[in-house]
Amino acid sequence: MSNDRLIIQGGKPLFGDVKISGAKNAVLPLISISLLFDKSFTLKNVPDLADTRLMIKLINALGVMTKFYDGVIDFHGEPQNIEAPKELVSKMRASILVLAPLLSKRHNALIPMPGGCEIGERPINYHIDALKQLGAETYLQNGFLRATLPQGKFIGNEIKFPQVSVGATECAIMAATLAIGKTKIYNAAQEPEIVDLANCLIQMGAKISGAGSDKITIEGVETLNGCDYAVLPDRIETGTFLVAAAVTGGKIRCTHAAPDTLDAVLDKLEQAGAKITTGDDWIELDMEGRKPQAVRVKTAPHPAFPTDMQAQFVTLNCV
């Protein structure tokens, strides 16, 4: 078999147990916060993905040392450079996540405009506007974003997003954590990955309340401490395995999962005819040999049905 294709022999129900990985959408901002301090920091349950390794390379290029082994990343040191390499940033839109912590730590940052998104235009103006409201000055020139922090620190303020943005909410949280004074974020994203970022920062000594709601309050602190933290289970990977079992009329048990992050998906699977059973860290789906029923879905920001599950449910509806 060549390396650029998969050959699949279909026609069989899927049965068995599968261990869920850490969430990609949670681990990328968690890697970025290693720029905020010079203490040792360890992340566990890290998924070994191309985006994960790319973000690690970006952190390394900025001066933070890492060791990645067996689903664990150890971080040491603090950022020495203020310019993110274009060859890394151009491959992944999530590279913009390093902007706020780099600016907080070094007071200057030079970031090429990020790439890596093939779903259409997804501008970063909300990220930039949030940083400006916290005291940063930014300039766009020749495809680069230059940002400075004239006061030497972010200054707490009220941020009201005109639309919900996960990345911009993460950016604002990271900027406000070490800011002077209090920051209130309105119309904040409510995704589980936002809660995971806040929980990790709180474990480090940050003062954050309201994560998981549309209003987040952050009282800036002087410094953060290192910690050991396990990345949230990947709800999209979990949902994908559950749909695969549903489509084939099978039975599957997802272990090391987070059922409370998948309410909208589990509800639609039950509507499709699946028998769903959950525990603290597992989800079981059993079609009992039946074909799924078509369901109507409408994507929207969390806690509604996630956009990243729409393709899987198109497949389910096709059968």
PDB file of C-alpha atoms in Angstrom:
ATOM      1  CA  MET A   1       0.000   0.000   0.000  1.00  0.00           C
ATOM      2  CA  SER A   2       1.350   3.445  -0.882  1.00  0.00           C
ATOM      3  CA  ASN A   3       1.736   6.067   1.835  1.00  0.00           C
ATOM      4  CA  ASP A   4      -0.779   8.501   0.337  1.00  0.00           C
ATOM      5  CA  ARG A   5      -3.911   6.359   0.435  1.00  0.00           C
ATOM      6  CA  LEU A   6      -5.960   4.071   2.653  1.00  0.00           C
ATOM      7  CA  ILE A   7      -7.690   0.916   1.415  1.00  0.00           C
ATOM      8  CA  ILE A   8     -10.806   0.133   3.439  1.00  0.00           C
ATOM      9  CA  GLN A   9     -12.712  -3.152   3.332  1.00  0.00           C
ATOM     10  CA  GLY A  10     -16.185  -2.092   4.450  1.00  0.00           C
ATOM     11  CA  GLY A  11     -19.481  -3.747   5.229  1.00  0.00           C
ATOM     12  CA  LYS A  12     -18.848  -4.761   8.860  1.00  0.00           C
ATOM     13  CA  PRO A  13     -20.243  -3.282  12.095  1.00  0.00           C
ATOM     14  CA  LEU A  14     -17.666  -1.682  14.376  1.00  0.00           C
ATOM     15  CA  PHE A  15     -17.333  -3.160  17.863  1.00  0.00           C
ATOM     16  CA  GLY A  16     -14.898  -2.653  20.736  1.00  0.00           C
ATOM     17  CA  ASP A  17     -13.259  -0.196  23.107  1.00  0.00           C
ATOM     18  CA  VAL A  18     -11.218   2.840  22.061  1.00  0.00           C
ATOM     19  CA  LYS A  19      -9.129   5.165  24.239  1.00  0.00           C
ATOM     20  CA  ILE A  20      -9.732   8.840  23.495  1.00  0.00           C
ATOM     21  CA  SER A  21      -6.769  11.178  23.005  1.00  0.00           C
ATOM     22  CA  GLY A  22      -6.221  14.625  24.446  1.00  0.00           C
ATOM     23  CA  ALA A  23      -7.987  17.424  22.584  1.00  0.00           C
ATOM     24  CA  LYS A  24      -6.052  19.164  19.809  1.00  0.00           C
ATOM     25  CA  ASN A  25      -8.104  22.332  20.225  1.00  0.00           C
ATOM     26  CA  ALA A  26      -7.221  22.388  23.928  1.00  0.00           C
ATOM     27  CA  VAL A  27      -3.536  21.475  23.739  1.00  0.00           C
ATOM     28  CA  LEU A  28      -2.490  24.273  21.342  1.00  0.00           C
ATOM     29  CA  PRO A  29      -3.378  27.175  23.675  1.00  0.00           C
ATOM     30  CA  LEU A  30      -2.011  25.181  26.621  1.00  0.00           C
ATOM     31  CA  ILE A  31       1.341  24.906  24.836  1.00  0.00           C
ATOM     32  CA  SER A  32       1.235  28.663  24.183  1.00  0.00           C
ATOM     33  CA  ILE A  33       0.948  29.601  27.867  1.00  0.00           C
ATOM     34  CA  SER A  34       4.445  28.201  28.428  1.00  0.00           C
ATOM     35  CA  LEU A  35       5.568  31.607  27.081  1.00  0.00           C
ATOM     36  CA  LEU A  36       4.032  33.408  30.072  1.00  0.00           C
ATOM     37  CA  PHE A  37       6.594  32.398  32.695  1.00  0.00           C
ATOM     38  CA  ASP A  38       9.980  30.799  33.300  1.00  0.00           C
ATOM     39  CA  LYS A  39       8.905  28.052  35.705  1.00  0.00           C
ATOM     40  CA  SER A  40       8.853  24.357  34.790  1.00  0.00           C
ATOM     41  CA  PHE A  41       5.536  23.228  33.346  1.00  0.00           C
ATOM     42  CA  THR A  42       4.350  19.743  32.375  1.00  0.00           C
ATOM     43  CA  LEU A  43       1.436  18.860  30.097  1.00  0.00           C
ATOM     44  CA  LYS A  44       0.044  15.322  30.083  1.00  0.00           C
ATOM     45  CA  ASN A  45      -2.437  13.504  27.819  1.00  0.00           C
ATOM     46  CA  VAL A  46      -0.937  15.344  24.837  1.00  0.00           C
ATOM     47  CA  PRO A  47      -2.040  14.083  21.390  1.00  0.00           C
ATOM     48  CA  ASP A  48       0.856  13.323  19.040  1.00  0.00           C
ATOM     49  CA  LEU A  49      -0.390  15.264  16.019  1.00  0.00           C
ATOM     50  CA  ALA A  50       1.225  17.334  13.295  1.00  0.00           C
ATOM     51  CA  ASP A  51      -0.277  20.532  14.759  1.00  0.00           C
ATOM     52  CA  THR A  52       1.036  19.647  18.224  1.00  0.00           C
ATOM     53  CA  ARG A  53       4.575  19.159  16.924  1.00  0.00           C
ATOM     54  CA  LEU A  54       4.339  22.341  14.851  1.00  0.00           C
ATOM     55  CA  MET A  55       3.301  24.366  17.905  1.00  0.00           C
ATOM     56  CA  ILE A  56       6.167  22.828  19.890  1.00  0.00           C
ATOM     57  CA  LYS A  57       8.601  23.881  17.132  1.00  0.00           C
ATOM     58  CA  LEU A  58       7.174  27.400  17.264  1.00  0.00           C
ATOM     59  CA  ILE A  59       7.637  27.581  21.046  1.00  0.00           C
ATOM     60  CA  ASN A  60      11.199  26.260  20.641  1.00  0.00           C
ATOM     61  CA  ALA A  61      11.942  28.905  18.008  1.00  0.00           C
ATOM     62  CA  LEU A  62      10.876  31.579  20.483  1.00  0.00           C
ATOM     63  CA  GLY A  63      13.275  30.213  23.096  1.00  0.00           C
ATOM     64  CA  VAL A  64      11.304  27.846  25.331  1.00  0.00           C
ATOM     65  CA  MET A  65      12.885  24.397  25.687  1.00  0.00           C
ATOM     66  CA  THR A  66      10.704  21.280  25.530  1.00  0.00           C
ATOM     67  CA  LYS A  67      10.869  17.522  25.851  1.00  0.00           C
ATOM     68  CA  PHE A  68       8.020  15.549  24.236  1.00  0.00           C
ATOM     69  CA  TYR A  69       7.656  11.869  25.167  1.00  0.00           C
ATOM     70  CA  ASP A  70       4.819   9.350  25.743  1.00  0.00           C
ATOM     71  CA  GLY A  71       2.042  11.944  25.623  1.00  0.00           C
ATOM     72  CA  VAL A  72       3.911  14.343  27.935  1.00  0.00           C
ATOM     73  CA  ILE A  73       5.546  17.713  27.244  1.00  0.00           C
ATOM     74  CA  ASP A  74       8.009  19.219  29.726  1.00  0.00           C
ATOM     75  CA  PHE A  75       8.633  22.968  29.305  1.00  0.00           C
ATOM     76  CA  HIS A  76      11.651  24.894  30.620  1.00  0.00           C
ATOM     77  CA  GLY A  77      12.913  28.443  30.199  1.00  0.00           C
ATOM     78  CA  GLU A  78      11.335  31.610  28.868  1.00  0.00           C
ATOM     79  CA  PRO A  79      11.024  33.222  25.432  1.00  0.00           C
ATOM     80  CA  GLN A  80      14.204  34.881  24.157  1.00  0.00           C
ATOM     81  CA  ASN A  81      13.011  35.887  20.683  1.00  0.00           C
ATOM     82  CA  ILE A  82      10.126  38.148  19.689  1.00  0.00           C
ATOM     83  CA  GLU A  83       9.802  37.074  16.033  1.00  0.00           C
ATOM     84  CA  ALA A  84       7.887  33.933  15.094  1.00  0.00           C
ATOM     85  CA  PRO A  85       9.325  32.152  12.025  1.00  0.00           C
ATOM     86  CA  LYS A  86       7.182  32.603   8.936  1.00  0.00           C
ATOM     87  CA  GLU A  87       7.779  29.032   7.740  1.00  0.00           C
ATOM     88  CA  LEU A  88       6.036  27.714  10.880  1.00  0.00           C
ATOM     89  CA  VAL A  89       3.275  30.300  11.307  1.00  0.00           C
ATOM     90  CA  SER A  90       2.187  30.024   7.660  1.00  0.00           C
ATOM     91  CA  LYS A  91       1.297  26.348   8.156  1.00  0.00           C
ATOM     92  CA  MET A  92      -1.147  26.742  11.045  1.00  0.00           C
ATOM     93  CA  ARG A  93      -3.702  29.417  11.874  1.00  0.00           C
ATOM     94  CA  ALA A  94      -3.515  28.549  15.590  1.00  0.00           C
ATOM     95  CA  SER A  95      -0.012  30.060  15.613  1.00  0.00           C
ATOM     96  CA  ILE A  96      -1.676  33.378  16.475  1.00  0.00           C
ATOM     97  CA  LEU A  97      -2.146  31.928  19.990  1.00  0.00           C
ATOM     98  CA  VAL A  98       1.476  32.810  20.814  1.00  0.00           C
ATOM     99  CA  LEU A  99       0.853  36.539  20.281  1.00  0.00           C
ATOM    100  CA  ALA A 100      -0.718  37.468  23.646  1.00  0.00           C
ATOM    101  CA  PRO A 101       1.647  35.487  25.918  1.00  0.00           C
ATOM    102  CA  LEU A 102       4.727  36.567  23.926  1.00  0.00           C
ATOM    103  CA  LEU A 103       3.650  40.191  24.145  1.00  0.00           C
ATOM    104  CA  SER A 104       2.910  39.839  27.858  1.00  0.00           C
ATOM    105  CA  LYS A 105       6.371  38.417  28.551  1.00  0.00           C
ATOM    106  CA  ARG A 106       8.589  40.365  26.122  1.00  0.00           C
ATOM    107  CA  HIS A 107       6.451  43.513  25.485  1.00  0.00           C
ATOM    108  CA  ASN A 108       7.134  43.164  21.752  1.00  0.00           C
ATOM    109  CA  ALA A 109       6.089  40.614  19.156  1.00  0.00           C
ATOM    110  CA  LEU A 110       6.467  40.192  15.406  1.00  0.00           C
ATOM    111  CA  ILE A 111       4.093  37.593  13.979  1.00  0.00           C
ATOM    112  CA  PRO A 112       3.582  36.739  10.288  1.00  0.00           C
ATOM    113  CA  MET A 113      -0.092  36.573   9.409  1.00  0.00           C
ATOM    114  CA  PRO A 114      -1.066  32.965  10.174  1.00  0.00           C
ATOM    115  CA  GLY A 115      -2.171  30.383   7.618  1.00  0.00           C
ATOM    116  CA  GLY A 116      -3.367  26.799   7.782  1.00  0.00           C
ATOM    117  CA  CYS A 117      -7.103  27.323   7.370  1.00  0.00           C
ATOM    118  CA  GLU A 118      -8.734  25.876   4.267  1.00  0.00           C
ATOM    119  CA  ILE A 119     -12.371  26.567   5.219  1.00  0.00           C
ATOM    120  CA  GLY A 120     -12.402  30.123   3.922  1.00  0.00           C
ATOM    121  CA  GLU A 121     -11.390  33.448   5.410  1.00  0.00           C
ATOM    122  CA  ARG A 122     -11.235  33.552   9.204  1.00  0.00           C
ATOM    123  CA  PRO A 123      -9.757  36.932  10.154  1.00  0.00           C
ATOM    124  CA  ILE A 124      -7.930  37.639  13.422  1.00  0.00           C
ATOM    125  CA  ASN A 125      -9.308  41.161  13.895  1.00  0.00           C
ATOM    126  CA  TYR A 126     -11.079  40.166  17.131  1.00  0.00           C
ATOM    127  CA  HIS A 127      -7.749  38.994  18.571  1.00  0.00           C
ATOM    128  CA  ILE A 128      -6.087  42.276  17.639  1.00  0.00           C
ATOM    129  CA  ASP A 129      -8.979  44.426  18.900  1.00  0.00           C
ATOM    130  CA  ALA A 130      -8.941  42.607  22.262  1.00  0.00           C
ATOM    131  CA  LEU A 131      -5.208  43.257  22.722  1.00  0.00           C
ATOM    132  CA  LYS A 132      -5.653  46.916  21.781  1.00  0.00           C
ATOM    133  CA  GLN A 133      -8.356  47.289  24.418  1.00  0.00           C
ATOM    134  CA  LEU A 134      -5.857  45.925  26.959  1.00  0.00           C
ATOM    135  CA  GLY A 135      -3.243  48.513  26.018  1.00  0.00           C
ATOM    136  CA  ALA A 136      -1.300  47.016  23.108  1.00  0.00           C
ATOM    137  CA  GLU A 137      -0.368  48.881  19.957  1.00  0.00           C
ATOM    138  CA  THR A 138      -0.407  46.917  16.693  1.00  0.00           C
ATOM    139  CA  TYR A 139       0.694  47.546  13.117  1.00  0.00           C
ATOM    140  CA  LEU A 140       0.163  45.503   9.966  1.00  0.00           C
ATOM    141  CA  GLN A 141       2.965  45.755   7.436  1.00  0.00           C
ATOM    142  CA  ASN A 142       4.004  43.532   4.530  1.00  0.00           C
ATOM    143  CA  GLY A 143       2.163  40.503   5.873  1.00  0.00           C
ATOM    144  CA  PHE A 144       3.523  40.871   9.421  1.00  0.00           C
ATOM    145  CA  LEU A 145       1.764  41.919  12.602  1.00  0.00           C
ATOM    146  CA  ARG A 146       3.989  43.991  14.902  1.00  0.00           C
ATOM    147  CA  ALA A 147       2.693  44.475  18.429  1.00  0.00           C
ATOM    148  CA  THR A 148       4.118  46.434  21.341  1.00  0.00           C
ATOM    149  CA  LEU A 149       3.146  46.969  24.959  1.00  0.00           C
ATOM    150  CA  PRO A 150       4.217  50.543  25.769  1.00  0.00           C
ATOM    151  CA  GLN A 151       3.251  50.321  29.459  1.00  0.00           C
ATOM    152  CA  GLY A 152       5.228  47.104  29.928  1.00  0.00           C
ATOM    153  CA  LYS A 153       2.058  45.274  30.989  1.00  0.00           C
ATOM    154  CA  PHE A 154      -1.461  44.764  29.737  1.00  0.00           C
ATOM    155  CA  ILE A 155      -4.034  46.955  31.508  1.00  0.00           C
ATOM    156  CA  GLY A 156      -7.343  45.402  32.563  1.00  0.00           C
ATOM    157  CA  ASN A 157     -10.433  46.559  30.687  1.00  0.00           C
ATOM    158  CA  GLU A 158     -13.840  45.446  29.425  1.00  0.00           C
ATOM    159  CA  ILE A 159     -13.836  43.487  26.164  1.00  0.00           C
ATOM    160  CA  LYS A 160     -17.117  42.999  24.295  1.00  0.00           C
ATOM    161  CA  PHE A 161     -16.841  40.667  21.307  1.00  0.00           C
ATOM    162  CA  PRO A 162     -19.369  41.438  18.518  1.00  0.00           C
ATOM    163  CA  GLN A 163     -19.368  37.725  17.653  1.00  0.00           C
ATOM    164  CA  VAL A 164     -18.343  34.635  19.576  1.00  0.00           C
ATOM    165  CA  SER A 165     -14.735  33.639  18.815  1.00  0.00           C
ATOM    166  CA  VAL A 166     -12.907  30.793  20.534  1.00  0.00           C
ATOM    167  CA  GLY A 167      -9.437  31.955  19.484  1.00  0.00           C
ATOM    168  CA  ALA A 168     -10.067  35.582  20.426  1.00  0.00           C
ATOM    169  CA  THR A 169     -11.463  34.542  23.815  1.00  0.00           C
ATOM    170  CA  GLU A 170      -8.323  32.459  24.445  1.00  0.00           C
ATOM    171  CA  CYS A 171      -6.175  35.402  23.352  1.00  0.00           C
ATOM    172  CA  ALA A 172      -7.958  37.760  25.766  1.00  0.00           C
ATOM    173  CA  ILE A 173      -7.689  35.298  28.670  1.00  0.00           C
ATOM    174  CA  MET A 174      -3.945  34.841  28.173  1.00  0.00           C
ATOM    175  CA  ALA A 175      -3.395  38.605  27.912  1.00  0.00           C
ATOM    176  CA  ALA A 176      -5.507  39.452  30.961  1.00  0.00           C
ATOM    177  CA  THR A 177      -3.960  36.827  33.248  1.00  0.00           C
ATOM    178  CA  LEU A 178      -0.871  38.944  34.051  1.00  0.00           C
ATOM    179  CA  ALA A 179      -2.514  42.331  33.380  1.00  0.00           C
ATOM    180  CA  ILE A 180      -2.777  45.160  35.871  1.00  0.00           C
ATOM    181  CA  GLY A 181      -6.297  45.198  37.302  1.00  0.00           C
ATOM    182  CA  LYS A 182      -9.516  43.458  36.323  1.00  0.00           C
ATOM    183  CA  THR A 183     -10.672  42.380  32.859  1.00  0.00           C
ATOM    184  CA  LYS A 184     -14.228  41.417  31.941  1.00  0.00           C
ATOM    185  CA  ILE A 185     -14.871  39.530  28.696  1.00  0.00           C
ATOM    186  CA  TYR A 186     -18.428  39.694  27.338  1.00  0.00           C
ATOM    187  CA  ASN A 187     -19.878  37.382  24.666  1.00  0.00           C
ATOM    188  CA  ALA A 188     -17.029  34.986  25.462  1.00  0.00           C
ATOM    189  CA  ALA A 189     -16.807  31.575  23.830  1.00  0.00           C
ATOM    190  CA  GLN A 190     -18.123  28.807  26.109  1.00  0.00           C
ATOM    191  CA  GLU A 191     -16.353  25.768  24.601  1.00  0.00           C
ATOM    192  CA  PRO A 192     -14.878  23.117  26.930  1.00  0.00           C
ATOM    193  CA  GLU A 193     -11.437  24.018  25.576  1.00  0.00           C
ATOM    194  CA  ILE A 194     -11.880  27.543  27.030  1.00  0.00           C
ATOM    195  CA  VAL A 195     -12.664  25.990  30.413  1.00  0.00           C
ATOM    196  CA  ASP A 196      -9.588  23.764  30.096  1.00  0.00           C
ATOM    197  CA  LEU A 197      -7.334  26.760  29.433  1.00  0.00           C
ATOM    198  CA  ALA A 198      -8.812  28.629  32.398  1.00  0.00           C
ATOM    199  CA  ASN A 199      -8.497  25.613  34.696  1.00  0.00           C
ATOM    200  CA  CYS A 200      -4.815  25.197  33.847  1.00  0.00           C
ATOM    201  CA  LEU A 201      -4.103  28.888  34.428  1.00  0.00           C
ATOM    202  CA  ILE A 202      -6.031  28.797  37.724  1.00  0.00           C
ATOM    203  CA  GLN A 203      -3.874  25.860  38.831  1.00  0.00           C
ATOM    204  CA  MET A 204      -0.876  28.091  38.083  1.00  0.00           C
ATOM    205  CA  GLY A 205      -2.237  30.870  40.275  1.00  0.00           C
ATOM    206  CA  ALA A 206      -4.425  32.906  37.905  1.00  0.00           C
ATOM    207  CA  LYS A 207      -7.679  34.428  39.157  1.00  0.00           C
ATOM    208  CA  ILE A 208     -10.335  33.567  36.569  1.00  0.00           C
ATOM    209  CA  SER A 209     -14.073  33.118  37.078  1.00  0.00           C
ATOM    210  CA  GLY A 210     -16.957  32.458  34.704  1.00  0.00           C
ATOM    211  CA  ALA A 211     -15.143  30.243  32.167  1.00  0.00           C
ATOM    212  CA  GLY A 212     -17.785  28.169  30.390  1.00  0.00           C
ATOM    213  CA  SER A 213     -20.264  31.072  30.435  1.00  0.00           C
ATOM    214  CA  ASP A 214     -20.540  34.093  28.145  1.00  0.00           C
ATOM    215  CA  LYS A 215     -18.969  36.412  30.745  1.00  0.00           C
ATOM    216  CA  ILE A 216     -15.459  35.773  32.065  1.00  0.00           C
ATOM    217  CA  THR A 217     -13.808  37.873  34.770  1.00  0.00           C
ATOM    218  CA  ILE A 218     -10.032  37.896  35.257  1.00  0.00           C
ATOM    219  CA  GLU A 219      -8.144  39.604  38.069  1.00  0.00           C
ATOM    220  CA  GLY A 220      -4.560  40.055  36.932  1.00  0.00           C
ATOM    221  CA  VAL A 221      -1.784  38.518  39.028  1.00  0.00           C
ATOM    222  CA  GLU A 222       1.933  39.325  39.267  1.00  0.00           C
ATOM    223  CA  THR A 223       3.331  35.905  38.351  1.00  0.00           C
ATOM    224  CA  LEU A 224       2.336  32.340  37.533  1.00  0.00           C
ATOM    225  CA  ASN A 225       3.740  29.112  38.926  1.00  0.00           C
ATOM    226  CA  GLY A 226       4.476  25.932  37.005  1.00  0.00           C
ATOM    227  CA  CYS A 227       2.219  22.917  37.357  1.00  0.00           C
ATOM    228  CA  ASP A 228       1.359  19.453  36.016  1.00  0.00           C
ATOM    229  CA  TYR A 229      -1.826  19.458  33.961  1.00  0.00           C
ATOM    230  CA  ALA A 230      -3.690  16.839  31.895  1.00  0.00           C
ATOM    231  CA  VAL A 231      -5.276  17.956  28.615  1.00  0.00           C
ATOM    232  CA  LEU A 232      -9.043  17.576  28.222  1.00  0.00           C
ATOM    233  CA  PRO A 233     -10.227  14.506  26.214  1.00  0.00           C
ATOM    234  CA  ASP A 234     -10.991  15.276  22.569  1.00  0.00           C
ATOM    235  CA  ARG A 235     -14.762  15.602  22.156  1.00  0.00           C
ATOM    236  CA  ILE A 236     -14.554  15.641  18.344  1.00  0.00           C
ATOM    237  CA  GLU A 237     -12.506  12.434  18.226  1.00  0.00           C
ATOM    238  CA  THR A 238     -15.001  10.882  20.656  1.00  0.00           C
ATOM    239  CA  GLY A 239     -17.969  11.947  18.562  1.00  0.00           C
ATOM    240  CA  THR A 240     -16.333  10.657  15.377  1.00  0.00           C
ATOM    241  CA  PHE A 241     -15.843   7.156  16.809  1.00  0.00           C
ATOM    242  CA  LEU A 242     -19.428   7.139  18.125  1.00  0.00           C
ATOM    243  CA  VAL A 243     -20.818   8.116  14.709  1.00  0.00           C
ATOM    244  CA  ALA A 244     -18.669   5.471  12.998  1.00  0.00           C
ATOM    245  CA  ALA A 245     -20.214   2.801  15.215  1.00  0.00           C
ATOM    246  CA  ALA A 246     -23.695   4.216  14.661  1.00  0.00           C
ATOM    247  CA  VAL A 247     -23.298   4.273  10.861  1.00  0.00           C
ATOM    248  CA  THR A 248     -22.224   0.600  10.817  1.00  0.00           C
ATOM    249  CA  GLY A 249     -24.839  -0.616  13.298  1.00  0.00           C
ATOM    250  CA  GLY A 250     -22.173  -1.526  15.835  1.00  0.00           C
ATOM    251  CA  LYS A 251     -21.355  -1.097  19.506  1.00  0.00           C
ATOM    252  CA  ILE A 252     -18.476   0.944  20.899  1.00  0.00           C
ATOM    253  CA  ARG A 253     -17.175   2.094  24.263  1.00  0.00           C
ATOM    254  CA  CYS A 254     -15.054   5.278  24.341  1.00  0.00           C
ATOM    255  CA  THR A 255     -12.809   5.317  27.414  1.00  0.00           C
ATOM    256  CA  HIS A 256     -10.872   8.286  28.865  1.00  0.00           C
ATOM    257  CA  ALA A 257     -13.650  10.490  27.466  1.00  0.00           C
ATOM    258  CA  ALA A 258     -15.564  13.514  28.826  1.00  0.00           C
ATOM    259  CA  PRO A 259     -19.318  12.869  28.379  1.00  0.00           C
ATOM    260  CA  ASP A 260     -20.302  16.285  29.743  1.00  0.00           C
ATOM    261  CA  THR A 261     -18.656  17.988  26.736  1.00  0.00           C
ATOM    262  CA  LEU A 262     -20.844  16.136  24.195  1.00  0.00           C
ATOM    263  CA  ASP A 263     -24.441  16.736  25.267  1.00  0.00           C
ATOM    264  CA  ALA A 264     -25.628  18.028  21.871  1.00  0.00           C
ATOM    265  CA  VAL A 265     -23.929  15.188  19.953  1.00  0.00           C
ATOM    266  CA  LEU A 266     -25.193  12.458  22.279  1.00  0.00           C
ATOM    267  CA  ASP A 267     -28.724  13.873  22.030  1.00  0.00           C
ATOM    268  CA  LYS A 268     -28.634  13.644  18.213  1.00  0.00           C
ATOM    269  CA  LEU A 269     -27.238  10.100  18.344  1.00  0.00           C
ATOM    270  CA  GLU A 270     -30.115   9.050  20.583  1.00  0.00           C
ATOM    271  CA  GLN A 271     -32.513  10.653  18.104  1.00  0.00           C
ATOM    272  CA  ALA A 272     -30.802   8.557  15.406  1.00  0.00           C
ATOM    273  CA  GLY A 273     -31.703   5.400  17.342  1.00  0.00           C
ATOM    274  CA  ALA A 274     -28.563   4.730  19.360  1.00  0.00           C
ATOM    275  CA  LYS A 275     -28.649   3.487  22.925  1.00  0.00           C
ATOM    276  CA  ILE A 276     -26.257   5.720  24.873  1.00  0.00           C
ATOM    277  CA  THR A 277     -24.826   4.896  28.307  1.00  0.00           C
ATOM    278  CA  THR A 278     -22.290   7.099  30.110  1.00  0.00           C
ATOM    279  CA  GLY A 279     -20.056   7.077  33.173  1.00  0.00           C
ATOM    280  CA  ASP A 280     -17.659   9.609  34.624  1.00  0.00           C
ATOM    281  CA  ASP A 281     -15.039   9.051  31.900  1.00  0.00           C
ATOM    282  CA  TRP A 282     -16.634   6.730  29.350  1.00  0.00           C
ATOM    283  CA  ILE A 283     -19.422   6.635  26.751  1.00  0.00           C
ATOM    284  CA  GLU A 284     -20.994   3.522  25.277  1.00  0.00           C
ATOM    285  CA  LEU A 285     -23.069   3.476  22.087  1.00  0.00           C
ATOM    286  CA  ASP A 286     -25.051   0.426  20.971  1.00  0.00           C
ATOM    287  CA  MET A 287     -27.126   0.385  17.783  1.00  0.00           C
ATOM    288  CA  GLU A 288     -28.366  -3.121  18.639  1.00  0.00           C
ATOM    289  CA  GLY A 289     -27.979  -4.009  14.959  1.00  0.00           C
ATOM    290  CA  ARG A 290     -30.239  -1.218  13.707  1.00  0.00           C
ATOM    291  CA  LYS A 291     -29.512   1.287  10.959  1.00  0.00           C
ATOM    292  CA  PRO A 292     -29.544   4.909  12.124  1.00  0.00           C
ATOM    293  CA  GLN A 293     -32.434   7.258  11.466  1.00  0.00           C
ATOM    294  CA  ALA A 294     -31.702  10.564   9.724  1.00  0.00           C
ATOM    295  CA  VAL A 295     -31.536  13.580  12.051  1.00  0.00           C
ATOM    296  CA  ARG A 296     -31.622  17.321  11.499  1.00  0.00           C
ATOM    297  CA  VAL A 297     -28.661  19.270  12.853  1.00  0.00           C
ATOM    298  CA  LYS A 298     -27.861  22.978  13.069  1.00  0.00           C
ATOM    299  CA  THR A 299     -24.354  24.001  14.031  1.00  0.00           C
ATOM    300  CA  ALA A 300     -23.699  26.874  16.429  1.00  0.00           C
ATOM    301  CA  PRO A 301     -21.194  27.817  19.132  1.00  0.00           C
ATOM    302  CA  HIS A 302     -21.044  25.627  22.257  1.00  0.00           C
ATOM    303  CA  PRO A 303     -23.182  24.391  23.959  1.00  0.00           C
ATOM    304  CA  ALA A 304     -25.016  23.880  20.660  1.00  0.00           C
ATOM    305  CA  PHE A 305     -24.074  21.271  18.042  1.00  0.00           C
ATOM    306  CA  PRO A 306     -20.362  21.620  17.078  1.00  0.00           C
ATOM    307  CA  THR A 307     -19.370  22.595  13.545  1.00  0.00           C
ATOM    308  CA  ASP A 308     -16.568  20.002  13.591  1.00  0.00           C
ATOM    309  CA  MET A 309     -19.159  17.191  13.834  1.00  0.00           C
ATOM    310  CA  GLN A 310     -21.262  18.199  10.844  1.00  0.00           C
ATOM    311  CA  ALA A 311     -19.340  16.108   8.274  1.00  0.00           C
ATOM    312  CA  GLN A 312     -19.711  12.953  10.382  1.00  0.00           C
ATOM    313  CA  PHE A 313     -23.472  13.470  10.673  1.00  0.00           C
ATOM    314  CA  VAL A 314     -23.754  14.040   6.913  1.00  0.00           C
ATOM    315  CA  THR A 315     -22.338  10.510   6.549  1.00  0.00           C
ATOM    316  CA  LEU A 316     -24.799   9.184   9.125  1.00  0.00           C
ATOM    317  CA  ASN A 317     -27.711  10.819   7.313  1.00  0.00           C
ATOM    318  CA  CYS A 318     -26.586   9.317   3.990  1.00  0.00           C
ATOM    319  CA  VAL A 319     -27.218   5.768   5.242  1.00  0.00           C
TER     320      VAL A 319
END
